[in-house]
Short mmCIF file of C-alpha atoms in Angstrom, two decimals:
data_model
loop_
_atom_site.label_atom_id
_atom_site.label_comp_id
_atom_site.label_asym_id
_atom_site.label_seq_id
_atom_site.Cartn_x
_atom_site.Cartn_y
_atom_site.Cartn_z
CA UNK C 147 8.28 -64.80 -11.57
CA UNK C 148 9.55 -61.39 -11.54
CA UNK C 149 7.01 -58.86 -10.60
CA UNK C 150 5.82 -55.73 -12.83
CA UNK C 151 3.13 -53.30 -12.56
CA UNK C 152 1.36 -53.58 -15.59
CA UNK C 153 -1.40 -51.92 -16.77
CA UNK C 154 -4.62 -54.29 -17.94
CA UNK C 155 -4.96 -55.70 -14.03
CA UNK C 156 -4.48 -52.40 -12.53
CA UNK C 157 -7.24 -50.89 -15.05
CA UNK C 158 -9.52 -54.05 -14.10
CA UNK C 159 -9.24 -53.68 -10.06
CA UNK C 160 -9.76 -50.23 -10.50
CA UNK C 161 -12.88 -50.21 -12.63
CA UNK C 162 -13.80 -53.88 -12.30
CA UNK C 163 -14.47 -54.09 -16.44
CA UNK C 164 -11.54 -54.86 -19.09
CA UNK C 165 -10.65 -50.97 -20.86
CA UNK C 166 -9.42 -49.83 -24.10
CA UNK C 167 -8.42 -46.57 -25.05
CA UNK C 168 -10.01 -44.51 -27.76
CA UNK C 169 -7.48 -42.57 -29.41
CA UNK C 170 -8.74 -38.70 -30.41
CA UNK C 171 -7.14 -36.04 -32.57
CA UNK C 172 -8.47 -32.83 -31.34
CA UNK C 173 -6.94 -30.89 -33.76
CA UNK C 174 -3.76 -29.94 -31.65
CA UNK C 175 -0.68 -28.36 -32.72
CA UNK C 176 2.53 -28.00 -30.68
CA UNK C 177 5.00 -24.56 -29.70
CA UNK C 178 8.37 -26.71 -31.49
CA UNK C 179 6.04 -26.43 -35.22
CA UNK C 180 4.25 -22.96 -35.20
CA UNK C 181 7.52 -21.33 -34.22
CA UNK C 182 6.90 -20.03 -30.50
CA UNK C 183 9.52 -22.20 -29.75
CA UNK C 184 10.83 -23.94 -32.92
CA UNK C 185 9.94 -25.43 -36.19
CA UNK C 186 9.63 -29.05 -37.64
CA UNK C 187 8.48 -30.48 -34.29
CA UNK C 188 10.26 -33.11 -32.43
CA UNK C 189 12.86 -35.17 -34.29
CA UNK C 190 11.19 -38.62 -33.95
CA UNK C 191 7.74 -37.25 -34.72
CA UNK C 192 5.30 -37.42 -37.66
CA UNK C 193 3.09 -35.16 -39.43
CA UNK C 194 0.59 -36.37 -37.36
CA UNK C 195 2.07 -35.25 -34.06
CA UNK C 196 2.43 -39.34 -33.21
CA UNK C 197 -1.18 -39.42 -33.37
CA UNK C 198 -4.05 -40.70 -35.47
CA UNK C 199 -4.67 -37.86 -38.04
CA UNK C 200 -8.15 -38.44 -37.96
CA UNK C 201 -9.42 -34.33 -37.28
CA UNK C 202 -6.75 -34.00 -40.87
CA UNK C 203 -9.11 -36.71 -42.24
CA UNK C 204 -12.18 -35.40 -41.95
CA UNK C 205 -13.03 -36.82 -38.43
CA UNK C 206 -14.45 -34.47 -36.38
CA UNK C 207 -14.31 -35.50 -32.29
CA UNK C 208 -18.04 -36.58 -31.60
CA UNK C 209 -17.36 -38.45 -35.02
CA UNK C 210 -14.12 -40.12 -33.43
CA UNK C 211 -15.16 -41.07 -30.31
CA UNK C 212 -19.12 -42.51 -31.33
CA UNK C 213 -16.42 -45.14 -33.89
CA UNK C 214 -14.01 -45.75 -31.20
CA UNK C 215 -15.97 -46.81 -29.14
CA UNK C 216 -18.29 -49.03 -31.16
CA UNK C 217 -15.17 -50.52 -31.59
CA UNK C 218 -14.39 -51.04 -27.90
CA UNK C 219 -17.98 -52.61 -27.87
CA UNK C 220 -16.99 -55.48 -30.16
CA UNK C 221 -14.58 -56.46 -27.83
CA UNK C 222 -17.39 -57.64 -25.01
CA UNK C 223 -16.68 -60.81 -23.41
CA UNK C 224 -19.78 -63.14 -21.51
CA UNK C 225 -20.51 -61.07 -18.19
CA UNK C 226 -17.58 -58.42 -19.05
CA UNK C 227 -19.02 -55.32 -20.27
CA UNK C 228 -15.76 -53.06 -21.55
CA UNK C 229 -15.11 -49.53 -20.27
CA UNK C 230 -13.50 -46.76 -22.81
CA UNK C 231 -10.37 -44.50 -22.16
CA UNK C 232 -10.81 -41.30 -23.96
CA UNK C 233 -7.26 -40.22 -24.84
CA UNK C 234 -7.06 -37.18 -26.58
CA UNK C 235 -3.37 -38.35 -28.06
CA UNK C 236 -2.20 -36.07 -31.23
CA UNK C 237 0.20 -33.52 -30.24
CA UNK C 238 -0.39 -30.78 -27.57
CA UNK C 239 -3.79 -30.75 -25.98
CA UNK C 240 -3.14 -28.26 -23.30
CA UNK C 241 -1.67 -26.04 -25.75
CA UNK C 242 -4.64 -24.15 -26.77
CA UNK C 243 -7.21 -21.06 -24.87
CA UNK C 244 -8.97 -22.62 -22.53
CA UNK C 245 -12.38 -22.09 -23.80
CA UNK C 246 -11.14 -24.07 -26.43
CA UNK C 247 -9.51 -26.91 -23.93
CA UNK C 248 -13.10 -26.81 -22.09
CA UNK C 249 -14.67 -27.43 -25.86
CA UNK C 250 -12.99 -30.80 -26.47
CA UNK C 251 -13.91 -31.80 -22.87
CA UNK C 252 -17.69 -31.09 -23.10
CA UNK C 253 -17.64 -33.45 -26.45
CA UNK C 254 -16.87 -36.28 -24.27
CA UNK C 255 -18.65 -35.29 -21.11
CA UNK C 256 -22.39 -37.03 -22.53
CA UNK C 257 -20.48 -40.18 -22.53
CA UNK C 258 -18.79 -40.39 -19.42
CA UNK C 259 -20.32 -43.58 -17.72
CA UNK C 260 -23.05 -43.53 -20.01
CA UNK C 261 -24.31 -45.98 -22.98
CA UNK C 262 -23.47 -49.69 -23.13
CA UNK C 263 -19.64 -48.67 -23.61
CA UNK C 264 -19.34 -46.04 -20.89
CA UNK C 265 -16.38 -44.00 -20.74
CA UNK C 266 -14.81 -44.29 -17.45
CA UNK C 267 -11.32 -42.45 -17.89
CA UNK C 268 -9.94 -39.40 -19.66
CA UNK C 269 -6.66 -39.37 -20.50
CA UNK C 270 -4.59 -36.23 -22.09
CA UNK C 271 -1.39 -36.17 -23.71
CA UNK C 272 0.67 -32.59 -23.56
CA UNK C 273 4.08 -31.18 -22.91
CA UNK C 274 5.35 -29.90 -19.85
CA UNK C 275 5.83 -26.33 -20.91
CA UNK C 276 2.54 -26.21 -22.25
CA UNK C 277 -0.14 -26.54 -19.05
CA UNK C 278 -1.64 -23.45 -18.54
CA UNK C 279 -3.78 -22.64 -14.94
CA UNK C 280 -6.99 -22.24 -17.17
CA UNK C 281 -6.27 -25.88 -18.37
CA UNK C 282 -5.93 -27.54 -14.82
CA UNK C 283 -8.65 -25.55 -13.88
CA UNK C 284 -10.47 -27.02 -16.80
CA UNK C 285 -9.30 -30.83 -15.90
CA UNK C 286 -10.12 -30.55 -12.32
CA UNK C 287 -13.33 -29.82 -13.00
CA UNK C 288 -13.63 -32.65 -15.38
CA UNK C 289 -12.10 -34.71 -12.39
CA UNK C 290 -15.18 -34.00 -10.27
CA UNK C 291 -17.00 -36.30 -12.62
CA UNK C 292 -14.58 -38.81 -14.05
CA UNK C 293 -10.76 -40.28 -13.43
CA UNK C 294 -8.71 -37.83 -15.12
CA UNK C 295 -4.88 -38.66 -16.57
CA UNK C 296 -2.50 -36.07 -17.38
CA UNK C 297 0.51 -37.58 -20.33
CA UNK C 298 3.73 -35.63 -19.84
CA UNK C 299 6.21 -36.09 -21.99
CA UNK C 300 9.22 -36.39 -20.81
CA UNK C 301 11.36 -38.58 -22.96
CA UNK C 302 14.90 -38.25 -21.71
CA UNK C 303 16.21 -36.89 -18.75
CA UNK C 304 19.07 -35.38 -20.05
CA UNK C 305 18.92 -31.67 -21.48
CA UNK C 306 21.32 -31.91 -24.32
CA UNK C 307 19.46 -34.78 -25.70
CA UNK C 308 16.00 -32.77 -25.45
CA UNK C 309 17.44 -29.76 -27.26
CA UNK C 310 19.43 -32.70 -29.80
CA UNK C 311 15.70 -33.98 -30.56
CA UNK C 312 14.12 -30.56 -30.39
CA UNK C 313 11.78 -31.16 -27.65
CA UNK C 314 12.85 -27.51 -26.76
CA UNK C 315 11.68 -28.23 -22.92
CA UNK C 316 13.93 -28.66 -19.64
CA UNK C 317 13.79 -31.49 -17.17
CA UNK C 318 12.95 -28.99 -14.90
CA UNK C 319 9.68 -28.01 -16.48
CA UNK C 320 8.48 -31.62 -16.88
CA UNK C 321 9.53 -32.06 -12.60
CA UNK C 322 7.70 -28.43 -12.21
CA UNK C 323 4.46 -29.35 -14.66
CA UNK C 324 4.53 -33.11 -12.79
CA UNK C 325 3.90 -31.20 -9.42
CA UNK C 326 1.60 -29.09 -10.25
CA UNK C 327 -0.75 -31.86 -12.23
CA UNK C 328 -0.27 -33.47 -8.11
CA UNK C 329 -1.17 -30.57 -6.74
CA UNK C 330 -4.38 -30.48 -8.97
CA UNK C 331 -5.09 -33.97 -7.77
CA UNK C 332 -5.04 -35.80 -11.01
CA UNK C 333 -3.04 -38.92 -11.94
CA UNK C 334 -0.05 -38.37 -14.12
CA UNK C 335 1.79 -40.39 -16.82
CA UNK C 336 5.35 -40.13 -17.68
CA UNK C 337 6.85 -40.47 -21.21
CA UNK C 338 10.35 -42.28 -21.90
CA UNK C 339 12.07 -43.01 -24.94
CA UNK C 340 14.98 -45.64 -24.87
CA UNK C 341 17.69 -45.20 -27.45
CA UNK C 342 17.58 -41.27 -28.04
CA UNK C 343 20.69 -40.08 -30.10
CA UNK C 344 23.03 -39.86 -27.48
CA UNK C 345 21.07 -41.24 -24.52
CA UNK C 346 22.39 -44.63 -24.40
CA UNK C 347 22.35 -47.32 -21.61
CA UNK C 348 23.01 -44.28 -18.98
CA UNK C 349 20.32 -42.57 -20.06
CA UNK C 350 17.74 -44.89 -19.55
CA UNK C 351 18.57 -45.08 -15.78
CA UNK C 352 18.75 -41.40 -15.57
CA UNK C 353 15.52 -41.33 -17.50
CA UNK C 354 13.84 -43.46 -14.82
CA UNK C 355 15.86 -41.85 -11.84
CA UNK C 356 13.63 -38.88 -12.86
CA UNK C 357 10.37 -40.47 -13.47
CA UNK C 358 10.56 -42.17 -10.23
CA UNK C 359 11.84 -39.10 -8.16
CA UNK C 360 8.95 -37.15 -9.74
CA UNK C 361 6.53 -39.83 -8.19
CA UNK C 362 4.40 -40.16 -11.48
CA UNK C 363 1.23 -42.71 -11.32
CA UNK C 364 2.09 -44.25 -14.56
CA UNK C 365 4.60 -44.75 -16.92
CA UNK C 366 4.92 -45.36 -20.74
CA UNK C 367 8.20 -46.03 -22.20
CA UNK C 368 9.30 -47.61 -25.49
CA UNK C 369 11.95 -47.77 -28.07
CA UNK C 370 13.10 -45.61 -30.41
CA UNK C 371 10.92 -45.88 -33.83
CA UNK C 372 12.07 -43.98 -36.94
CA UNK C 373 9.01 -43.12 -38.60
CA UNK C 374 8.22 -42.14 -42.04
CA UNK C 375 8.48 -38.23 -42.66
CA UNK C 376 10.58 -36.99 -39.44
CA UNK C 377 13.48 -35.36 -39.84
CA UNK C 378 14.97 -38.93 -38.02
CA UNK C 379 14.30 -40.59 -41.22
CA UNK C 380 16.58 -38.17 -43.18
CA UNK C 381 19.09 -38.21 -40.61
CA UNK C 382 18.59 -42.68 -40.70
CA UNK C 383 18.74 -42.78 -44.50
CA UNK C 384 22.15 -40.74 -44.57
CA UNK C 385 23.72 -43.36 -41.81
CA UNK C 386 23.86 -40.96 -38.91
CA UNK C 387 21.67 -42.68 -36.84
CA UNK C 388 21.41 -46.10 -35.40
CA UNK C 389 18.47 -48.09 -33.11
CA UNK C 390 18.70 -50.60 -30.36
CA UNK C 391 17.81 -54.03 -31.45
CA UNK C 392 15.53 -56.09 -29.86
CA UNK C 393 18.08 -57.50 -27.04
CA UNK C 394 19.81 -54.20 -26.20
CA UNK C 395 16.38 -52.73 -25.53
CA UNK C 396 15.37 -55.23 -23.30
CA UNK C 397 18.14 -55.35 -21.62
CA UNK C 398 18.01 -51.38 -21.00
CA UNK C 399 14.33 -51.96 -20.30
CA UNK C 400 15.12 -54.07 -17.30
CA UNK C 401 17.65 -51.55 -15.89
CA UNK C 402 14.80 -48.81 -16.61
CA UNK C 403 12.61 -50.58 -14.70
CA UNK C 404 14.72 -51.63 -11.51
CA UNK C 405 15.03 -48.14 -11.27
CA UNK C 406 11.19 -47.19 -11.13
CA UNK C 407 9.28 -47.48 -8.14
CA UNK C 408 7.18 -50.38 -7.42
CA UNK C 409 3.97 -48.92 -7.63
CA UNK C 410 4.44 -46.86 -10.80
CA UNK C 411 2.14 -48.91 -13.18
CA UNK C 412 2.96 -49.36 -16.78
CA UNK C 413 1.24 -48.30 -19.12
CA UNK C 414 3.42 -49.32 -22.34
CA UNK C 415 6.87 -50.85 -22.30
CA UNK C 416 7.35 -50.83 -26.12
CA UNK C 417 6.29 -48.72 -29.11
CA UNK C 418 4.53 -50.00 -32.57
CA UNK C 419 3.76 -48.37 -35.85
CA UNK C 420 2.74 -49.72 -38.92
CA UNK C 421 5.05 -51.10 -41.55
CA UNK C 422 4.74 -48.75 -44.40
CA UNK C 423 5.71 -45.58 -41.79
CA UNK C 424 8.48 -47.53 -39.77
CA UNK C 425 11.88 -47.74 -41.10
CA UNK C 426 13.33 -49.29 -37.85
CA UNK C 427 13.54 -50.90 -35.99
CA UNK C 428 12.50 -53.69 -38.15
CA UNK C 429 12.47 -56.26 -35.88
CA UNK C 430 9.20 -58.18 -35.48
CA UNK C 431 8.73 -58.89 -31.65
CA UNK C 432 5.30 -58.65 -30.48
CA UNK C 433 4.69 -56.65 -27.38
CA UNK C 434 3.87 -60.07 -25.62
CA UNK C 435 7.66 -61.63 -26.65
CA UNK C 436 8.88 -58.41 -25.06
CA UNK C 437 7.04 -58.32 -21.94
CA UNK C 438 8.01 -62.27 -21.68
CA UNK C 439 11.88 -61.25 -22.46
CA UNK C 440 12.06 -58.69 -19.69
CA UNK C 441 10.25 -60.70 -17.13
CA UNK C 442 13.11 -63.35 -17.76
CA UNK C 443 15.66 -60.76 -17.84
CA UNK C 444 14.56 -59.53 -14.31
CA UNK C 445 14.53 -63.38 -13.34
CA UNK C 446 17.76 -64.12 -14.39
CA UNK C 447 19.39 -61.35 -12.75
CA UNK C 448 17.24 -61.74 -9.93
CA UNK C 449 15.02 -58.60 -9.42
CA UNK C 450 11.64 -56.98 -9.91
CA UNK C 451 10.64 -53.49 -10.96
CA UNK C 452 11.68 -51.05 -8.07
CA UNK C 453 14.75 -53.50 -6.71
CA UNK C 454 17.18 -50.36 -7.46
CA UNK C 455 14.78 -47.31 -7.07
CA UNK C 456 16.48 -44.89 -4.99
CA UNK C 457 12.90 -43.20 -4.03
CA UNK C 458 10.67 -45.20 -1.83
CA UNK C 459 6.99 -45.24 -2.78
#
């Protein structure tokens, strides 16, 4: 069988418990809506910065995290006691003072590795123009007590696509923000989108050319989802914007992974949403049937992930 990196086994050698994440909105915003940068946010983003929308809802953090992870708890197994990834998720976490930053950390330090669903990992989603010293600074202190992950969105590797989808950030700055997250000594995740507007079958190699030259721990990718009240769903409804289907993304899948390194673990190789927000795709493939699909992809052209990365691990 063709060989991948996935996630749920690395997560169980490394804590020796099944983990789930706990999504959090901390109440983020990003430079692309506020006007530092832009307006309207990313292209392929919602109005709840691809998040939960829970802090909108009336959620507060403490209340967030005490429900997910009751609901991490239900999910015990006979002599398996489950572990809890906090992942602050909606929009920009970095992109805030970093009193602020250190806030939203201390509401989740009284449950790291404490209570009968401990939290064992921290995870933080961000942009790469928008990591600040004081917020390293902040994370590798939280690192002293805890695993700490650091989400980087990088999406494509090609400029002109970025500044099509207004990410309104460089390649460079995800490569420079990647380094200095290493250089902090905290694990990093890559972001990837296959099937940008004007990406293509290229630019998913490029995409992972970049991840895996950047040396990134893990890696999420998935395919492009045209969600409810983006500017992507105006641009889909007038015809001027089309999606892979099922079989084109797995096929550009497998040459996106081929191209990774071997021991870049992934964390996600395909995107959901619900129904009512998703216009398309709408084909119904469960992340299973995709996973299964791309192993027997790699099989039949006989590889694993890594056979064509050009950086060794």
């Amino acid at each position: 069988m063709a060989t991948l990196n996935l996630l749920k086994p690395w997560l169980e050698e490394r804590f020796g418990r099944p983990v789930w994440r706990v999504a959090l909105d901390a109440g983020s915003t990003c430079p692309n809506r506020d006007g530092t940068k832009g307006y309207g946010g990313c292209t392929y983003c919602d109005v709840e910065g691809s998040g939960t929308g829970a802090l909108k809802a009336g959620d507060d953090l403490e209340a967030q995290l005490a429900a997910g992870l009751a609901r991490v708890a239900r999910r015990r197994k006979r002599g398996a006691e489950p572990g809890a990834i906090a992942y602050l998720q909606s929009y920009t976490n970095t992109y805030v003072d970093e009193q602020r930053f250190r806030d939203v950390l201390d509401v989740i330090r009284p449950r790291l590795g404490a209570g009968e669903t401990p939290v064992v990992a921290v995870s933080v989603a961000t942009r790469p123009d928008c990591l600040p010293d004081g917020s390293l600074r902040a994370l590798e202190d939280l690192a002293r007590e805890t695993d700490v992950w650091v989400e980087l969105g990088l999406e494509s590797a090609d400029d002109e696509v970025l500044l099509a989808i207004n990410r309104l950030h460089t390649l460079d700055e995800f490569e420079d923000a990647a380094e200095r997250v290493r250089q902090a000594g905290l694990l990093r995740v890559g972001h990837a989108i296959l099937g940008l507007p004007g990406d293509g079958r290229s630019g998913a190699r490029a995409t992972a050319e970049a991840l895996a030259r950047a040396g990134v721990e893990g890696v999420k990718v998935h395919n492009l989802m045209v969600l409810e009240k983006t500017v992507m769903a105006a641009q889909f409804r007038r015809g001027e914007l089309t999606v892979p289907d099922a079989e084109t993304y797995v096929d550009w899948l497998a040459d996106f992974v081929e191209r990774l390194r071997p021991d870049q673990v992934l964390h996600r190789i395909t995107g959901d949403a619900p129904d009512e927000k998703r216009l398309a795709p709408r084909w119904d493939v469960a992340k299973n049937v995709i996973r299964e699909r791309l192993v027997a992809e790699l099989e039949r052209r006989g590889t694993d992930q890594g056979a064509l990365a050009s950086v060794a691990p």
